[in-house]
Short mmCIF file of C-alpha atoms and ligand atoms in Angstrom, two decimals:
data_model
loop_
_atom_site.label_atom_id
_atom_site.label_comp_id
_atom_site.label_asym_id
_atom_site.label_seq_id
_atom_site.Cartn_x
_atom_site.Cartn_y
_atom_site.Cartn_z
CA UNK A 1 0.23 0.02 -0.06
CA UNK A 2 1.27 3.38 -0.93
CA UNK A 3 2.33 5.92 1.89
CA UNK A 4 -0.42 8.51 2.79
CA UNK A 5 1.14 11.78 3.99
CA UNK A 6 -0.14 13.20 7.12
CA UNK A 7 -0.99 16.88 6.82
CA UNK A 8 -1.98 19.31 9.75
CA UNK A 9 -4.18 22.01 8.57
CA UNK A 10 -3.71 25.03 10.97
CA UNK A 11 -6.42 27.63 10.95
CA UNK A 12 -5.57 31.02 12.09
CA UNK A 13 -8.46 33.13 10.49
CA UNK A 14 -8.62 35.18 7.30
CA UNK A 15 -11.26 35.73 4.48
CA UNK A 16 -11.10 31.93 3.66
CA UNK A 17 -13.06 31.19 6.73
CA UNK A 18 -15.13 34.36 6.95
CA UNK A 19 -18.84 35.08 6.72
CA UNK A 20 -20.84 38.33 6.37
CA UNK A 21 -22.00 39.52 9.77
CA UNK A 22 -25.83 39.89 9.55
CA UNK A 23 -25.87 43.30 11.33
CA UNK A 24 -23.01 45.12 10.03
CA UNK A 25 -22.44 43.39 6.68
CA UNK A 26 -18.75 43.13 7.48
CA UNK A 27 -16.59 39.93 6.86
CA UNK A 28 -15.79 38.26 10.19
CA UNK A 29 -13.93 34.95 11.07
CA UNK A 30 -16.24 31.96 11.36
CA UNK A 31 -16.19 28.48 12.87
CA UNK A 32 -13.60 26.24 11.09
CA UNK A 33 -15.28 22.79 11.30
CA UNK A 34 -18.37 24.40 9.57
CA UNK A 35 -16.16 25.65 7.16
CA UNK A 36 -14.63 22.38 6.34
CA UNK A 37 -17.84 20.87 5.79
CA UNK A 38 -18.21 23.10 2.85
CA UNK A 39 -15.16 21.39 0.92
CA UNK A 40 -16.16 17.61 0.51
CA UNK A 41 -13.35 17.52 -2.04
CA UNK A 42 -10.88 17.27 0.76
CA UNK A 43 -12.07 13.70 1.27
CA UNK A 44 -10.74 12.73 -2.16
CA UNK A 45 -7.11 13.77 -1.52
CA UNK A 46 -4.64 11.07 -1.14
CA UNK A 47 -3.50 12.04 2.35
CA UNK A 48 -4.75 12.02 5.89
CA UNK A 49 -5.65 15.39 7.14
CA UNK A 50 -6.24 16.57 10.60
CA UNK A 51 -7.06 20.10 11.68
CA UNK A 52 -6.28 22.52 14.48
CA UNK A 53 -7.86 25.97 14.71
CA UNK A 54 -7.05 29.22 16.76
CA UNK A 55 -9.62 29.43 19.63
CA UNK A 56 -10.42 32.90 18.36
CA UNK A 57 -9.64 32.96 14.47
CA UNK A 58 -8.39 36.36 13.54
CA UNK A 59 -8.39 38.76 10.65
CA UNK A 60 -4.73 38.88 9.71
CA UNK A 61 -4.51 42.47 10.40
CA UNK A 62 -4.61 41.45 13.89
CA UNK A 63 -1.69 39.28 13.46
CA UNK A 64 1.39 39.70 15.79
CA UNK A 65 4.36 37.84 17.06
CA UNK A 66 2.55 36.25 20.01
CA UNK A 67 0.26 34.60 17.29
CA UNK A 68 3.30 33.71 15.34
CA UNK A 69 4.75 32.00 18.47
CA UNK A 70 1.26 30.16 18.66
CA UNK A 71 1.75 28.83 15.09
CA UNK A 72 5.32 27.84 15.84
CA UNK A 73 4.34 25.93 18.87
CA UNK A 74 1.55 24.02 16.97
CA UNK A 75 4.24 23.07 14.45
CA UNK A 76 6.76 22.17 17.04
CA UNK A 77 4.40 19.99 19.10
CA UNK A 78 3.04 18.18 15.99
CA UNK A 79 6.41 18.16 14.05
CA UNK A 80 7.12 14.41 14.39
CA UNK A 81 3.54 13.16 13.89
CA UNK A 82 3.02 15.04 10.55
CA UNK A 83 4.66 15.30 7.26
CA UNK A 84 3.51 18.62 6.33
CA UNK A 85 1.77 21.83 7.63
CA UNK A 86 -0.70 23.98 5.81
CA UNK A 87 -1.47 27.37 7.52
CA UNK A 88 -4.61 29.02 6.53
CA UNK A 89 -4.34 32.67 7.10
CA UNK A 90 -5.59 36.01 5.95
CA UNK A 91 -3.85 37.43 3.09
CA UNK A 92 -3.08 40.88 4.44
CA UNK A 93 -0.24 40.08 6.42
CA UNK A 94 0.46 36.55 5.09
CA UNK A 95 3.92 37.61 3.66
CA UNK A 96 5.11 38.86 7.19
CA UNK A 97 3.92 35.72 8.87
CA UNK A 98 5.60 33.48 6.13
CA UNK A 99 8.56 35.51 6.65
CA UNK A 100 8.58 35.44 10.44
CA UNK A 101 7.95 31.69 10.46
CA UNK A 102 10.99 31.10 8.18
CA UNK A 103 13.06 32.59 10.56
CA UNK A 104 11.60 31.02 13.74
CA UNK A 105 11.72 27.53 12.40
CA UNK A 106 15.51 26.80 11.98
CA UNK A 107 16.61 23.41 10.27
CA UNK A 108 12.91 22.90 9.04
CA UNK A 109 12.85 19.63 7.27
CA UNK A 110 9.16 19.55 6.29
CA UNK A 111 6.88 21.71 4.16
CA UNK A 112 5.01 24.68 5.81
CA UNK A 113 2.75 26.20 3.41
CA UNK A 114 0.60 29.32 3.94
CA UNK A 115 -2.42 29.84 2.00
CA UNK A 116 -5.70 31.86 2.26
CA UNK A 117 -8.08 33.44 -0.32
CA UNK A 118 -9.51 36.65 -1.52
CA UNK A 119 -13.25 35.44 -1.27
CA UNK A 120 -14.75 33.19 1.53
CA UNK A 121 -14.95 29.48 0.90
CA UNK A 122 -18.83 29.86 0.97
CA UNK A 123 -18.84 32.38 -1.91
CA UNK A 124 -19.76 30.87 -5.26
CA UNK A 125 -16.77 32.31 -7.09
CA UNK A 126 -14.20 31.50 -4.32
CA UNK A 127 -10.58 31.15 -4.94
CA UNK A 128 -10.32 29.21 -1.63
CA UNK A 129 -10.89 25.79 -2.76
CA UNK A 130 -8.20 25.71 -5.27
CA UNK A 131 -5.71 27.39 -3.11
CA UNK A 132 -6.43 24.99 -0.18
CA UNK A 133 -6.54 21.83 -2.21
CA UNK A 134 -3.30 22.45 -4.27
CA UNK A 135 -1.51 23.63 -0.91
CA UNK A 136 -2.32 20.47 0.72
CA UNK A 137 -1.25 18.36 -2.40
CA UNK A 138 2.14 20.38 -2.63
CA UNK A 139 2.64 19.78 1.05
CA UNK A 140 2.11 16.08 0.56
CA UNK A 141 4.56 15.59 -2.11
CA UNK A 142 7.29 13.01 -1.39
CA UNK A 143 10.14 11.55 -3.11
CA UNK A 144 12.42 8.63 -1.85
CA UNK A 145 10.65 8.67 1.35
CA UNK A 146 11.22 12.33 2.14
CA UNK A 147 9.29 15.69 1.66
CA UNK A 148 9.84 17.26 -1.60
CA UNK A 149 9.48 20.75 0.00
CA UNK A 150 11.20 21.55 3.18
CA UNK A 151 10.74 25.26 3.74
CA UNK A 152 8.15 27.83 4.55
CA UNK A 153 6.23 28.84 1.52
CA UNK A 154 3.21 30.53 0.44
CA UNK A 155 0.62 29.20 -2.32
CA UNK A 156 -1.71 31.54 -3.92
CA UNK A 157 -3.42 31.44 -7.30
CA UNK A 158 -1.44 28.65 -8.97
CA UNK A 159 1.86 29.67 -7.64
CA UNK A 160 3.89 28.37 -4.90
CA UNK A 161 6.65 30.89 -3.68
CA UNK A 162 9.39 30.91 -1.08
CA UNK A 163 7.37 32.68 1.77
CA UNK A 164 10.04 35.11 2.85
CA UNK A 165 10.33 36.35 -0.72
CA UNK A 166 6.60 37.47 -1.04
CA UNK A 167 4.70 40.44 -1.01
CA UNK A 168 1.14 41.33 -1.22
CA UNK A 169 0.41 43.44 -4.40
CA UNK A 170 -3.12 43.44 -4.89
CA UNK A 171 -6.36 43.90 -2.64
CA UNK A 172 -8.79 42.47 -5.22
CA UNK A 173 -7.28 40.30 -7.75
CA UNK A 174 -6.95 36.59 -7.10
CA UNK A 175 -3.43 36.99 -8.01
CA UNK A 176 -2.70 38.89 -4.77
CA UNK A 177 1.06 38.06 -4.35
CA UNK A 178 4.34 38.17 -6.11
CA UNK A 179 7.86 37.10 -5.43
CA UNK A 180 9.80 40.00 -6.99
CA UNK A 181 13.21 38.77 -6.59
CA UNK A 182 12.89 34.92 -6.65
CA UNK A 183 11.32 32.69 -9.13
CA UNK A 184 8.14 30.69 -8.48
CA UNK A 185 8.89 27.36 -6.83
CA UNK A 186 6.02 25.50 -8.36
CA UNK A 187 3.37 26.36 -11.01
CA UNK A 188 -0.10 24.64 -11.01
CA UNK A 189 -1.45 23.93 -14.28
CA UNK A 190 -2.99 20.81 -15.67
CA UNK A 191 0.06 19.40 -13.95
CA UNK A 192 2.02 20.55 -11.02
CA UNK A 193 5.35 22.05 -12.61
CA UNK A 194 8.08 21.76 -9.96
CA UNK A 195 11.44 23.66 -10.00
CA UNK A 196 13.56 21.63 -7.65
CA UNK A 197 16.74 23.48 -8.32
CA UNK A 198 15.08 26.45 -6.63
CA UNK A 199 14.02 24.60 -3.47
CA UNK A 200 15.95 25.01 -0.30
CA UNK A 201 18.13 21.98 0.39
CA UNK A 202 16.59 19.21 2.53
CA UNK A 203 18.34 18.98 5.93
CA UNK A 204 17.54 15.73 7.55
CA UNK A 205 20.08 15.40 10.34
CA UNK A 206 19.86 18.63 12.33
CA UNK A 207 17.10 19.08 14.89
CA UNK A 208 14.28 21.50 14.35
CA UNK A 209 15.00 24.68 16.61
CA UNK A 210 12.05 26.89 17.23
CA UNK A 211 12.69 30.53 18.06
CA UNK A 212 9.56 31.98 19.79
CA UNK A 213 10.87 35.18 21.25
CA UNK A 214 11.23 37.97 18.84
CA UNK A 215 12.22 41.44 19.63
CA UNK A 216 9.74 43.93 18.64
CA UNK A 217 11.75 47.10 19.50
CA UNK A 218 11.94 47.86 15.73
CA UNK A 219 10.42 50.24 13.23
CA UNK A 220 10.22 50.80 9.48
CA UNK A 221 10.74 54.22 8.13
CA UNK A 222 9.91 55.02 4.56
CA UNK A 223 11.84 57.78 3.06
CA UNK A 224 9.94 60.39 1.05
CA UNK A 225 11.28 63.84 -0.36
CA UNK A 226 10.54 66.32 2.35
CA UNK A 227 11.01 64.04 5.41
CA UNK A 228 11.94 66.41 8.14
CA UNK A 229 14.90 66.16 10.66
CA UNK A 230 12.44 66.41 13.58
CA UNK A 231 10.39 63.52 12.38
CA UNK A 232 13.39 61.42 11.69
CA UNK A 233 15.12 62.34 14.93
CA UNK A 234 11.90 61.68 16.97
CA UNK A 235 11.90 58.22 15.82
CA UNK A 236 15.64 57.49 16.15
CA UNK A 237 15.55 58.71 19.68
CA UNK A 238 12.93 56.45 20.86
CA UNK A 239 14.82 54.95 23.99
CA UNK A 240 14.11 51.17 23.59
CA UNK A 241 14.54 51.21 19.82
CA UNK A 242 17.08 48.53 18.73
CA UNK A 243 16.70 48.34 15.06
CA UNK A 244 15.17 50.11 11.88
CA UNK A 245 14.42 49.09 8.29
CA UNK A 246 14.94 52.03 6.26
CA UNK A 247 13.01 52.03 2.95
CA UNK A 248 15.24 54.15 0.57
CA UNK A 249 15.13 55.13 -2.96
CA UNK A 250 16.14 52.89 -5.96
CA UNK A 251 19.24 50.95 -5.32
CA UNK A 252 19.36 52.06 -1.70
CA UNK A 253 19.76 55.92 -1.98
CA UNK A 254 18.78 58.62 0.17
CA UNK A 255 19.67 62.27 0.95
CA UNK A 256 23.37 63.45 1.19
CA UNK A 257 22.31 66.20 3.39
CA UNK A 258 24.46 66.61 6.71
CA UNK A 259 21.65 66.42 9.16
CA UNK A 260 20.33 63.21 7.68
CA UNK A 261 23.76 61.54 7.74
CA UNK A 262 24.72 62.63 11.14
CA UNK A 263 21.36 61.67 12.57
CA UNK A 264 21.93 58.05 11.23
CA UNK A 265 25.53 58.02 12.41
CA UNK A 266 24.53 59.13 16.00
CA UNK A 267 21.91 56.41 16.12
CA UNK A 268 24.38 53.62 14.93
CA UNK A 269 27.23 54.87 17.45
CA UNK A 270 24.46 54.58 20.03
CA UNK A 271 23.83 50.89 19.14
CA UNK A 272 20.90 51.16 16.72
CA UNK A 273 20.91 48.78 13.77
CA UNK A 274 19.82 50.38 10.51
CA UNK A 275 18.98 48.29 7.64
CA UNK A 276 18.84 49.77 4.01
CA UNK A 277 16.06 48.18 1.84
CA UNK A 278 14.81 49.57 -1.43
CA UNK A 279 11.23 50.79 -1.73
CA UNK A 280 11.16 49.60 -5.15
CA UNK A 281 9.12 46.42 -5.76
CA UNK A 282 12.05 44.68 -7.24
CA UNK A 283 15.78 44.84 -7.30
CA UNK A 284 18.44 45.14 -4.85
CA UNK A 285 20.31 47.73 -2.61
CA UNK A 286 23.71 48.39 -3.77
CA UNK A 287 25.47 50.90 -1.39
CA UNK A 288 28.19 52.83 -2.98
CA UNK A 289 26.72 52.59 -6.65
CA UNK A 290 25.73 56.24 -6.23
CA UNK A 291 27.12 59.06 -4.23
CA UNK A 292 23.72 59.14 -2.42
CA UNK A 293 24.38 55.96 -0.66
CA UNK A 294 28.10 56.04 -0.26
CA UNK A 295 27.71 58.02 3.12
CA UNK A 296 25.49 55.45 4.58
CA UNK A 297 27.86 52.67 3.60
CA UNK A 298 30.71 54.39 5.42
CA UNK A 299 28.91 55.13 8.59
CA UNK A 300 28.00 51.28 9.06
CA UNK A 301 24.39 50.96 7.55
CA UNK A 302 23.53 47.27 6.75
CA UNK A 303 22.62 46.37 3.40
CA UNK A 304 19.23 44.42 3.02
CA UNK A 305 20.31 43.77 -0.65
CA UNK A 306 17.33 42.15 -2.37
CA UNK A 307 15.10 41.36 0.72
CA UNK A 308 11.56 42.49 1.04
CA UNK A 309 10.40 44.89 3.67
CA UNK A 310 8.33 41.96 5.21
CA UNK A 311 11.37 39.71 5.49
CA UNK A 312 13.70 42.39 6.55
CA UNK A 313 11.59 43.50 9.53
CA UNK A 314 10.85 39.86 10.73
CA UNK A 315 14.68 39.13 10.17
CA UNK A 316 15.53 42.11 12.44
CA UNK A 317 13.14 40.89 15.11
CA UNK A 318 14.61 37.47 15.05
CA UNK A 319 18.23 38.32 15.04
CA UNK A 320 17.70 40.94 17.70
CA UNK A 321 16.42 38.24 20.00
CA UNK A 322 19.57 36.20 19.20
CA UNK A 323 22.11 37.92 21.41
CA UNK A 324 24.63 38.41 18.51
CA UNK A 325 27.75 40.44 18.73
CA UNK A 326 27.65 43.86 16.80
CA UNK A 327 30.23 42.92 14.00
CA UNK A 328 28.66 39.48 13.52
CA UNK A 329 25.18 41.09 13.35
CA UNK A 330 26.03 42.86 10.14
CA UNK A 331 27.42 39.77 8.45
CA UNK A 332 24.54 37.52 9.52
CA UNK A 333 21.97 39.98 8.25
CA UNK A 334 23.82 40.33 4.79
CA UNK A 335 23.82 36.47 4.48
CA UNK A 336 20.99 34.44 3.33
CA UNK A 337 19.64 32.48 6.55
CA UNK A 338 16.60 30.98 4.98
CA UNK A 339 16.93 31.92 1.19
CA UNK A 340 15.51 35.46 2.01
CA UNK A 341 18.30 37.25 0.02
CA UNK A 342 20.12 36.27 -3.18
CA UNK A 343 23.65 36.80 -2.45
N1 LIG B 401 -8.61 41.12 5.88
C1 LIG B 401 -8.36 39.81 5.48
C2 LIG B 401 -7.31 39.11 6.25
O1 LIG B 401 -6.05 39.40 5.96
C3 LIG B 401 -7.89 39.51 3.91
C4 LIG B 401 -7.80 38.19 3.60
O2 LIG B 401 -7.84 37.18 4.29
O3 LIG B 401 -7.51 38.02 2.46
O4 LIG B 401 -7.42 38.39 7.17
#
């Protein structure tokens, strides 16, 4: 008899399981077991599915590090018993959560696939069924008695992406996500087309390590022409702040004005980590390419290279919680830990 993969479906909330509130007309999270009854197709899948749900499912706009720790704990407690995990999650912050979990789950050797939908599963035109069914199928894939995928991914609208490479790009199209700097891992058409050369390597011998404590003393600052010294100074002087993700222009450029660079320099000297990421939707930071980034390179701003903002902020939370020496922090941030940057 052929082996049946065991998949744990983790329901956190999101549109996929929502229903219209009778009074307000707004979409609200709904009971998960009722929701599953609407997908009889699940019984036809060639795997054994068990489910677990957040007690109070949430709209993913309410997602936070405590809820990430809950997801990580569920995976940790069920890691031995299951071959793969599918996390049902709202699309709004799904890229943040997939990025966070990729850092929290070190030495992952099984698939963790985030998915959700733009329309509730009960809606006639829903995208939920395809997303859910194919995500489960991909999580069940095995070759030579091992999982084919062993990383945190995001499946949406016929594409499997590396989770920490994704960003939400559209609030109404079924194609809600993209992976601007890394190719799709799997494409779903008549057949599933896999690109194994792009997958993270399977690491069977290392024990899964789960990092649940993230440091949230972080901020994202998006540069814009006209940003003032008082605004930037007010943020950089927050006493508990440990790191910021600075969204700069193009290949990592920002003003060359003295006040700007001296504020950053003072903050770095006081121990703050500043990560330079581009606010462009694709491409990489390359400090030193233009005069408008040379100054930042010289004062010790860290390059986020081609990382997304979602992966940068969660990687920052993760590394800050790890007690890393200052010189090592920069090296680690600029190195790919879970396939989140290209170089
Ligand atoms: N607001 C919803 C959420 O993120 C949107 C969705 O699920 O697509 O939970």
